[in-house]
Short mmCIF file of C-alpha atoms in Angstrom, two decimals:
data_model
loop_
_atom_site.label_atom_id
_atom_site.label_comp_id
_atom_site.label_asym_id
_atom_site.label_seq_id
_atom_site.Cartn_x
_atom_site.Cartn_y
_atom_site.Cartn_z
CA MET A 1 -31.65 -14.08 -8.52
CA THR A 2 -30.74 -11.47 -5.44
CA ARG A 3 -30.43 -8.25 -7.96
CA PRO A 4 -28.01 -5.76 -5.82
CA PRO A 5 -29.80 -2.49 -4.93
CA PHE A 6 -27.03 -0.77 -5.94
CA PRO A 7 -24.55 0.26 -8.89
CA LEU A 8 -21.62 -2.09 -7.68
CA LYS A 9 -18.85 0.64 -8.69
CA THR A 10 -19.82 2.57 -5.69
CA PHE A 11 -17.88 -0.27 -3.97
CA ALA A 12 -14.76 0.76 -5.21
CA THR A 13 -12.11 3.53 -4.00
CA ALA A 14 -12.52 7.52 -4.37
CA ALA A 15 -11.39 6.85 -8.22
CA LEU A 16 -14.91 6.08 -10.19
CA THR A 17 -14.70 5.60 -13.50
CA GLY A 18 -12.77 7.70 -16.09
CA LEU A 19 -11.94 10.83 -12.73
CA ALA A 20 -8.23 9.99 -13.63
CA LEU A 21 -9.38 11.79 -17.08
CA MET A 22 -10.16 14.98 -16.03
CA THR A 23 -7.47 17.53 -15.64
CA ALA A 24 -9.26 20.86 -14.39
CA PRO A 25 -6.69 21.87 -11.49
CA ALA A 26 -7.85 22.12 -7.32
CA THR A 27 -7.06 25.89 -7.75
CA ALA A 28 -9.73 27.11 -10.28
CA GLN A 29 -13.02 25.51 -8.84
CA GLN A 30 -15.10 27.01 -6.78
CA CYS A 31 -17.04 24.44 -3.36
CA GLY A 32 -19.43 25.88 -1.15
CA GLY A 33 -21.51 29.08 0.22
CA ASP A 34 -24.55 29.59 -1.32
CA PHE A 35 -25.66 26.80 -3.40
CA GLN A 36 -27.36 29.62 -5.91
CA ALA A 37 -24.52 31.83 -6.05
CA PHE A 38 -22.50 28.31 -6.52
CA LEU A 39 -25.13 27.45 -9.71
CA ALA A 40 -24.20 30.98 -10.40
CA GLY A 41 -20.80 30.19 -11.22
CA VAL A 42 -21.28 27.32 -12.69
CA LYS A 43 -23.34 28.70 -14.99
CA GLN A 44 -20.60 31.77 -15.58
CA GLU A 45 -18.10 28.93 -16.37
CA ALA A 46 -20.18 26.46 -18.50
CA VAL A 47 -20.80 30.02 -21.01
CA ALA A 48 -17.22 30.66 -21.14
CA LYS A 49 -16.75 27.88 -22.29
CA GLY A 50 -19.29 28.01 -24.91
CA LEU A 51 -22.10 26.42 -23.63
CA SER A 52 -25.98 28.24 -24.23
CA ALA A 53 -27.32 30.42 -21.41
CA SER A 54 -30.84 28.63 -22.44
CA ALA A 55 -29.12 25.53 -21.65
CA ALA A 56 -27.02 26.38 -18.56
CA ASP A 57 -30.38 27.35 -16.30
CA GLN A 58 -32.45 24.43 -17.99
CA THR A 59 -29.58 22.45 -16.50
CA LEU A 60 -29.38 24.23 -12.86
CA SER A 61 -32.44 26.37 -12.84
CA GLY A 62 -34.09 23.56 -10.89
CA ALA A 63 -30.84 21.69 -8.89
CA GLN A 64 -30.98 21.19 -5.92
CA ILE A 65 -28.57 19.95 -2.69
CA ASP A 66 -29.20 16.08 -1.68
CA ARG A 67 -28.35 14.80 1.51
CA LYS A 68 -28.42 11.07 1.01
CA VAL A 69 -25.72 11.87 -1.74
CA LEU A 70 -23.95 13.43 0.80
CA SER A 71 -23.95 10.36 3.34
CA ARG A 72 -22.98 8.01 0.48
CA ASP A 73 -20.38 9.49 -0.30
CA ARG A 74 -19.14 10.18 3.55
CA ALA A 75 -19.04 6.42 3.74
CA GLN A 76 -18.22 4.90 0.42
CA GLY A 77 -15.56 2.37 0.66
CA VAL A 78 -13.72 -0.08 -1.13
CA PHE A 79 -16.00 -3.46 0.48
CA LYS A 80 -14.62 -6.11 2.26
CA MET A 81 -15.54 -9.33 1.10
CA THR A 82 -13.07 -11.72 0.02
CA PHE A 83 -12.83 -12.75 -3.78
CA LEU A 84 -14.72 -16.41 -3.30
CA ASP A 85 -17.92 -14.39 -1.71
CA PHE A 86 -17.97 -11.24 -4.11
CA SER A 87 -16.86 -13.55 -7.33
CA LYS A 88 -19.69 -16.23 -5.92
CA ARG A 89 -22.67 -13.52 -4.93
CA VAL A 90 -22.21 -11.72 -8.34
CA ILE A 91 -21.44 -14.39 -11.38
CA SER A 92 -25.02 -16.27 -11.07
CA SER A 93 -25.74 -18.11 -12.75
CA TYR A 94 -28.28 -15.51 -14.10
CA ARG A 95 -26.30 -13.36 -16.15
CA MET A 96 -24.24 -16.24 -16.92
CA LYS A 97 -27.53 -16.67 -19.28
CA ASN A 98 -28.18 -13.25 -19.77
CA GLY A 99 -24.46 -12.30 -20.51
CA ALA A 100 -24.64 -15.60 -23.02
CA ALA A 101 -28.64 -14.31 -24.67
CA ASN A 102 -26.82 -10.64 -24.94
CA MET A 103 -23.70 -11.59 -26.71
CA GLN A 104 -25.95 -13.18 -28.99
CA LYS A 105 -28.57 -10.91 -29.48
CA TYR A 106 -26.62 -7.88 -30.17
CA ALA A 107 -24.29 -9.48 -32.29
CA SER A 108 -23.43 -7.29 -34.80
CA VAL A 109 -23.52 -4.83 -32.40
CA PHE A 110 -19.90 -6.48 -30.63
CA ASP A 111 -18.32 -7.52 -33.64
CA ARG A 112 -18.73 -4.14 -34.96
CA VAL A 113 -16.86 -3.19 -31.64
CA GLU A 114 -13.93 -5.79 -31.74
CA ARG A 115 -13.58 -4.96 -35.36
CA GLU A 116 -13.30 -1.30 -34.44
CA TYR A 117 -11.86 -0.93 -31.17
CA GLY A 118 -10.05 -4.43 -30.61
CA VAL A 119 -12.17 -5.52 -27.29
CA PRO A 120 -14.41 -8.81 -27.11
CA ALA A 121 -17.53 -9.35 -26.50
CA PRO A 122 -17.25 -11.34 -23.06
CA VAL A 123 -15.24 -8.15 -22.01
CA ILE A 124 -17.94 -5.53 -22.18
CA THR A 125 -20.81 -8.37 -21.18
CA ALA A 126 -19.50 -8.33 -17.72
CA PHE A 127 -18.91 -4.92 -16.76
CA TRP A 128 -22.32 -4.66 -18.10
CA ALA A 129 -23.62 -7.38 -16.14
CA LEU A 130 -21.99 -6.10 -12.48
CA GLU A 131 -22.45 -2.60 -13.64
CA THR A 132 -26.70 -2.18 -14.03
CA ASP A 133 -27.52 -6.10 -14.58
CA PHE A 134 -28.00 -5.08 -18.09
CA GLY A 135 -29.55 -2.22 -17.56
CA ALA A 136 -31.57 -3.10 -15.05
CA VAL A 137 -30.77 -1.65 -11.79
CA GLN A 138 -28.87 1.84 -13.19
CA GLY A 139 -29.88 4.02 -10.30
CA ASP A 140 -32.43 6.56 -8.82
CA PHE A 141 -30.63 9.10 -8.08
CA ASN A 142 -30.94 12.73 -10.11
CA THR A 143 -27.91 13.06 -12.42
CA VAL A 144 -27.85 16.80 -11.98
CA ASN A 145 -28.87 16.86 -8.39
CA ALA A 146 -25.88 14.29 -7.68
CA LEU A 147 -23.72 16.40 -9.40
CA ALA A 148 -24.48 19.62 -8.48
CA THR A 149 -24.27 18.05 -4.62
CA LEU A 150 -20.61 17.04 -5.30
CA ALA A 151 -19.29 19.85 -6.87
CA HIS A 152 -20.40 22.00 -4.13
CA ASP A 153 -19.82 20.01 -0.92
CA CYS A 154 -15.42 21.11 -0.78
CA ARG A 155 -14.38 17.28 -0.53
CA ARG A 156 -13.23 16.95 -3.58
CA PRO A 157 -15.11 19.35 -6.17
CA GLU A 158 -12.31 19.51 -8.78
CA LEU A 159 -13.53 16.07 -9.77
CA PHE A 160 -17.32 17.43 -10.08
CA ARG A 161 -17.59 20.84 -11.10
CA PRO A 162 -16.24 19.43 -15.24
CA GLN A 163 -18.59 16.80 -14.37
CA LEU A 164 -21.79 19.31 -13.98
CA ILE A 165 -21.10 21.25 -17.17
CA ALA A 166 -20.54 17.89 -19.22
CA ALA A 167 -24.17 17.52 -17.92
CA ILE A 168 -25.08 21.12 -19.36
CA GLU A 169 -22.90 19.87 -22.29
CA MET A 170 -24.89 17.11 -22.42
CA VAL A 171 -28.60 18.63 -22.13
CA GLN A 172 -27.80 21.04 -24.57
CA HIS A 173 -27.11 18.39 -27.35
CA GLY A 174 -30.60 16.56 -25.89
CA ASP A 175 -28.71 13.65 -24.34
CA LEU A 176 -29.82 14.08 -21.04
CA ASP A 177 -33.31 15.50 -19.49
CA PRO A 178 -32.47 17.12 -16.12
CA ARG A 179 -35.66 16.68 -14.31
CA ARG A 180 -35.41 13.32 -15.44
CA THR A 181 -32.73 11.75 -15.97
CA THR A 182 -30.76 9.77 -13.23
CA GLY A 183 -28.40 7.25 -11.99
CA ALA A 184 -25.65 6.38 -9.49
CA TRP A 185 -25.50 8.34 -6.70
CA ALA A 186 -21.33 9.86 -8.13
CA GLY A 187 -23.53 11.00 -11.13
CA GLU A 188 -23.23 7.99 -13.35
CA ILE A 189 -25.27 7.34 -16.00
CA GLY A 190 -26.16 4.47 -17.66
CA MET A 191 -26.10 0.65 -18.60
CA VAL A 192 -22.35 0.82 -17.77
CA GLN A 193 -22.23 3.70 -15.33
CA MET A 194 -20.07 6.64 -17.21
CA LEU A 195 -20.16 10.32 -15.96
CA PRO A 196 -20.86 12.85 -18.57
CA GLU A 197 -17.57 14.02 -19.69
CA ASP A 198 -16.97 10.28 -20.73
CA ILE A 199 -19.91 10.25 -21.75
CA ILE A 200 -18.88 13.88 -24.24
CA LYS A 201 -15.54 11.96 -25.49
CA PHE A 202 -16.81 8.46 -26.66
CA GLY A 203 -20.34 8.11 -26.14
CA LYS A 204 -21.14 6.36 -29.50
CA ASP A 205 -24.74 7.15 -31.80
CA ALA A 206 -24.77 3.02 -32.65
CA ASP A 207 -28.61 2.82 -33.33
CA GLY A 208 -28.47 5.85 -35.10
CA ASP A 209 -31.52 8.17 -34.02
CA GLY A 210 -28.92 11.06 -33.52
CA HIS A 211 -28.44 10.74 -29.85
CA VAL A 212 -26.21 8.48 -27.48
CA ARG A 213 -28.46 7.18 -24.96
CA LEU A 214 -26.79 5.28 -22.55
CA LYS A 215 -29.78 4.48 -20.43
CA ALA A 216 -32.19 3.02 -22.74
CA SER A 217 -29.72 2.33 -26.01
CA ALA A 218 -28.36 -0.97 -25.84
CA PRO A 219 -26.41 -0.54 -28.62
CA ASP A 220 -25.56 3.25 -27.51
CA ALA A 221 -24.16 1.55 -24.60
CA ILE A 222 -22.27 -1.50 -25.80
CA LEU A 223 -20.34 0.67 -27.96
CA THR A 224 -19.26 3.77 -25.90
CA ALA A 225 -17.67 1.42 -23.50
CA GLY A 226 -15.83 -0.16 -26.44
CA ALA A 227 -14.70 3.09 -27.17
CA PHE A 228 -14.10 4.13 -23.56
CA ILE A 229 -12.24 0.87 -23.16
CA ASN A 230 -9.98 1.17 -25.87
CA HIS A 231 -9.20 4.84 -25.08
CA LEU A 232 -8.05 3.23 -21.56
CA GLY A 233 -5.07 1.05 -23.21
CA TRP A 234 -6.33 -2.28 -24.52
CA ARG A 235 -3.74 -4.25 -26.84
CA PRO A 236 -6.92 -6.38 -29.37
CA GLY A 237 -6.17 -9.51 -29.51
CA GLU A 238 -4.61 -9.87 -26.37
CA PRO A 239 -6.00 -12.24 -22.82
CA TRP A 240 -6.73 -10.40 -19.79
CA LEU A 241 -7.16 -13.32 -17.07
CA GLN A 242 -5.93 -16.59 -17.16
CA GLU A 243 -6.41 -18.82 -13.73
CA VAL A 244 -4.13 -21.71 -13.79
CA THR A 245 -2.63 -24.23 -11.47
CA VAL A 246 1.13 -23.34 -9.59
CA PRO A 247 3.12 -25.55 -8.00
CA GLN A 248 3.67 -25.47 -4.08
CA ASN A 249 7.60 -25.24 -3.94
CA LEU A 250 6.43 -21.71 -6.30
CA ASN A 251 8.41 -18.47 -4.70
CA TRP A 252 5.04 -17.01 -2.96
CA ALA A 253 7.05 -13.22 -3.14
CA GLU A 254 7.24 -12.79 -6.53
CA THR A 255 3.68 -13.22 -6.55
CA GLY A 256 0.88 -10.23 -6.96
CA LEU A 257 0.56 -7.15 -9.43
CA GLY A 258 3.80 -5.80 -9.66
CA LYS A 259 5.83 -8.26 -10.12
CA THR A 260 6.15 -9.48 -13.56
CA LYS A 261 7.67 -12.45 -15.58
CA SER A 262 6.63 -13.54 -19.29
CA GLY A 263 4.72 -15.90 -19.52
CA SER A 264 6.71 -18.76 -20.94
CA GLU A 265 8.99 -18.42 -16.97
CA TRP A 266 6.05 -18.89 -14.99
CA ALA A 267 5.31 -22.17 -17.32
CA ALA A 268 9.34 -22.86 -16.37
CA LEU A 269 8.38 -22.65 -12.76
CA GLY A 270 5.51 -24.82 -13.22
CA VAL A 271 2.21 -22.86 -13.87
CA GLN A 272 -0.01 -24.71 -15.97
CA PRO A 273 -3.07 -23.50 -17.49
CA ARG A 274 -6.36 -24.67 -16.04
CA TRP A 275 -8.61 -23.15 -19.52
CA GLY A 276 -6.58 -22.23 -22.74
CA GLN A 277 -2.25 -21.85 -23.43
CA ILE A 278 -0.40 -19.59 -21.67
CA SER A 279 0.52 -16.65 -23.75
CA GLY A 280 4.67 -16.77 -23.20
CA ASN A 281 5.83 -14.05 -25.03
CA LEU A 282 3.62 -11.87 -22.98
CA PRO A 283 4.54 -10.61 -19.11
CA ALA A 284 1.91 -11.87 -16.19
CA SER A 285 1.71 -11.20 -13.01
CA LEU A 286 0.77 -14.22 -10.68
CA LEU A 287 -2.40 -13.17 -8.79
CA LEU A 288 -3.60 -15.38 -5.18
CA PRO A 289 -6.72 -13.26 -4.39
CA PRO A 290 -7.22 -15.37 -1.47
CA GLY A 291 -3.96 -16.71 -0.69
CA ARG A 292 -1.49 -19.58 -1.99
CA LYS A 293 -4.72 -22.26 -1.59
CA GLY A 294 -7.31 -20.80 -3.27
CA PRO A 295 -7.19 -20.09 -7.05
CA ALA A 296 -5.01 -18.43 -9.36
CA PHE A 297 -4.62 -16.75 -11.85
CA LEU A 298 -2.35 -14.75 -14.37
CA ALA A 299 -2.76 -11.15 -14.93
CA TYR A 300 -1.71 -10.12 -18.64
CA PRO A 301 -0.99 -6.21 -19.69
CA ASN A 302 -4.80 -6.03 -20.64
CA TYR A 303 -5.50 -6.20 -16.29
CA ASN A 304 -4.19 -2.91 -15.92
CA ILE A 305 -7.67 -1.61 -18.60
CA TYR A 306 -9.72 -3.34 -15.06
CA LEU A 307 -7.87 -1.16 -12.57
CA GLU A 308 -8.59 1.96 -14.74
CA TRP A 309 -12.13 1.18 -14.95
CA ASN A 310 -12.70 0.31 -10.89
CA GLN A 311 -9.55 0.20 -8.78
CA SER A 312 -10.92 -2.33 -6.30
CA PHE A 313 -8.84 -5.15 -6.55
CA ILE A 314 -11.65 -7.78 -5.13
CA TYR A 315 -14.41 -5.88 -8.34
CA THR A 316 -11.73 -6.24 -11.24
CA THR A 317 -10.49 -9.72 -10.70
CA SER A 318 -14.28 -10.99 -10.38
CA ALA A 319 -15.28 -8.56 -13.01
CA ALA A 320 -11.94 -10.33 -15.78
CA TYR A 321 -12.70 -13.99 -14.41
CA PHE A 322 -16.62 -13.10 -15.37
CA ALA A 323 -15.52 -12.21 -18.70
CA THR A 324 -12.82 -15.03 -19.62
CA ARG A 325 -16.37 -17.31 -17.79
CA LEU A 326 -18.54 -15.87 -20.07
CA ALA A 327 -15.57 -16.41 -23.00
CA GLY A 328 -15.60 -20.06 -22.13
CA ALA A 329 -13.37 -20.52 -18.86
CA PRO A 330 -14.72 -23.13 -16.52
CA ARG A 331 -14.93 -21.90 -13.23
CA TYR A 332 -12.55 -21.92 -10.96
CA ASN A 333 -11.41 -24.57 -8.53
CA ALA A 334 -11.68 -22.66 -5.34
CA GLY A 335 -9.17 -24.55 -3.32
CA THR A 336 -9.10 -24.81 0.94
CA PRO A 337 -8.06 -21.10 1.81
CA ASP A 338 -6.06 -20.20 4.64
CA GLN A 339 -9.25 -19.12 6.95
CA GLY A 340 -8.49 -14.88 6.80
CA LEU A 341 -8.85 -11.48 8.74
CA ASN A 342 -12.23 -10.25 9.83
CA ASP A 343 -12.44 -6.72 10.17
CA ALA A 344 -11.69 -6.08 14.08
CA GLN A 345 -8.54 -7.80 13.08
CA MET A 346 -8.07 -6.64 10.12
CA LYS A 347 -7.73 -3.28 11.52
CA GLN A 348 -5.46 -4.56 14.67
CA LEU A 349 -3.04 -5.91 11.56
CA GLN A 350 -2.96 -2.23 10.33
CA THR A 351 -2.52 -0.53 13.24
CA LYS A 352 0.43 -3.06 13.97
CA LEU A 353 1.96 -3.26 10.87
CA SER A 354 1.83 1.11 10.31
CA ALA A 355 3.56 1.05 13.81
CA MET A 356 5.97 -0.62 12.18
CA GLY A 357 6.83 2.16 9.77
CA TYR A 358 4.70 0.03 6.73
CA ASP A 359 1.90 1.72 4.66
CA VAL A 360 -1.10 1.05 5.40
CA GLY A 361 -2.90 3.87 4.43
CA LYS A 362 -5.93 4.60 6.08
CA ILE A 363 -6.43 1.92 9.23
CA ASP A 364 -9.93 0.76 7.44
CA GLY A 365 -9.94 -3.05 7.67
CA ILE A 366 -9.06 -3.37 3.86
CA LEU A 367 -7.07 -5.59 2.49
CA GLY A 368 -5.73 -3.38 0.30
CA ALA A 369 -2.88 -3.28 -2.46
CA GLY A 370 -0.70 -1.16 0.49
CA THR A 371 -1.88 -3.98 3.28
CA ARG A 372 -0.81 -6.64 0.38
CA GLY A 373 2.76 -4.95 0.19
CA ALA A 374 3.21 -4.63 3.69
CA VAL A 375 2.05 -8.17 4.09
CA GLN A 376 4.09 -9.62 2.14
CA GLN A 377 6.91 -8.58 3.35
CA ILE A 378 6.36 -8.45 6.82
CA GLN A 379 5.75 -12.99 6.02
CA GLN A 380 9.07 -13.29 4.20
CA GLN A 381 11.02 -11.72 6.98
CA LEU A 382 9.24 -13.70 8.75
CA GLY A 383 9.80 -17.05 6.99
CA MET A 384 6.30 -17.97 6.11
CA PRO A 385 5.32 -17.94 3.00
CA ALA A 386 5.21 -14.76 1.48
CA ASP A 387 1.56 -14.61 -0.53
CA ALA A 388 0.20 -11.58 0.60
CA TRP A 389 -3.24 -12.93 2.76
CA PRO A 390 -2.84 -12.40 6.06
CA THR A 391 -4.30 -14.37 8.52
CA PRO A 392 -4.86 -14.95 12.38
CA ALA A 393 -1.56 -17.41 12.90
CA LEU A 394 0.50 -13.73 11.19
CA LEU A 395 -1.85 -11.63 14.09
CA LYS A 396 -0.73 -14.16 16.16
CA ARG A 397 2.78 -13.72 15.05
CA LEU A 398 3.20 -10.08 15.16
#
């Protein structure tokens, strides 16, 4: 298998793991200006919050601006691969084999996670695989430099300054080496790529060595991930995603995230499971990632936790589907989806939809939630199957 040279979470939108948990107001953050003066202000704030001056000095004394971090931050965006292409790329036989082996190797830890937090082993294992290939690709950016760079930069200091102060707390606890600890360009650390504030809040010492070491300790990473996912609202004992078959006379306008029916109502409309049983009493959305002619999935309430972890629809659906595979589900039926749009065509479509008054966000060639919603609405108006999948035929009609 060819492992990706980047943490997959950097494919996401500006919402990174755990950032939604931060509440520090933007007006309280300082950024820009002389870098050493900025670091002095960070130290002062850390000490005011009860951290030691020596830990702040140890953390910040050698901090430097990393231009590569700024370059990654400027270039980030939801990737433009389709669900079929991305899922085939990241869910390999290598990862399936190693996922099963790791679930067996750390069975006692996964059992503990399910007892205490209700999160099944396949869910954590899929994230572990997609984020870092089970710890093999954790990122080589110095964590303190990355956080200091992003906190000093004035794009989103309210998101990253608290993370830099949290890194000082981790140094004080002996859980971060400011010179040697490395991770993703946005400051995420360890096998499941978590930010310092979340590590402090949810970090668990599963191996009993007195420290939370998410880079080197698989048990710590597994238990911490379970605690974090539980905090996001995971509902124990419930499914998250289920592949289904759908009748061709379905009202496609009723599909998509945010539009729910009970499992029983979907079944009454002819939706049938390819694996397992439909949970009749749970609300579910019918997802058609590449349109009505591709694989279809019922997304139950637990699917929303994936969107809390990472807001990219393609990433989250792939991660959720991967977890079902690790739980025993068969490969999806890829079907024969209609041809999609290339980057230039997608931008052309977004431009047209925006001119018509639809909120598609930035004209970026990305099939995000806003563009999908606009496509579905215009498909309805034009009398086309409203499955939210943009095609050359739709673009031609516009």
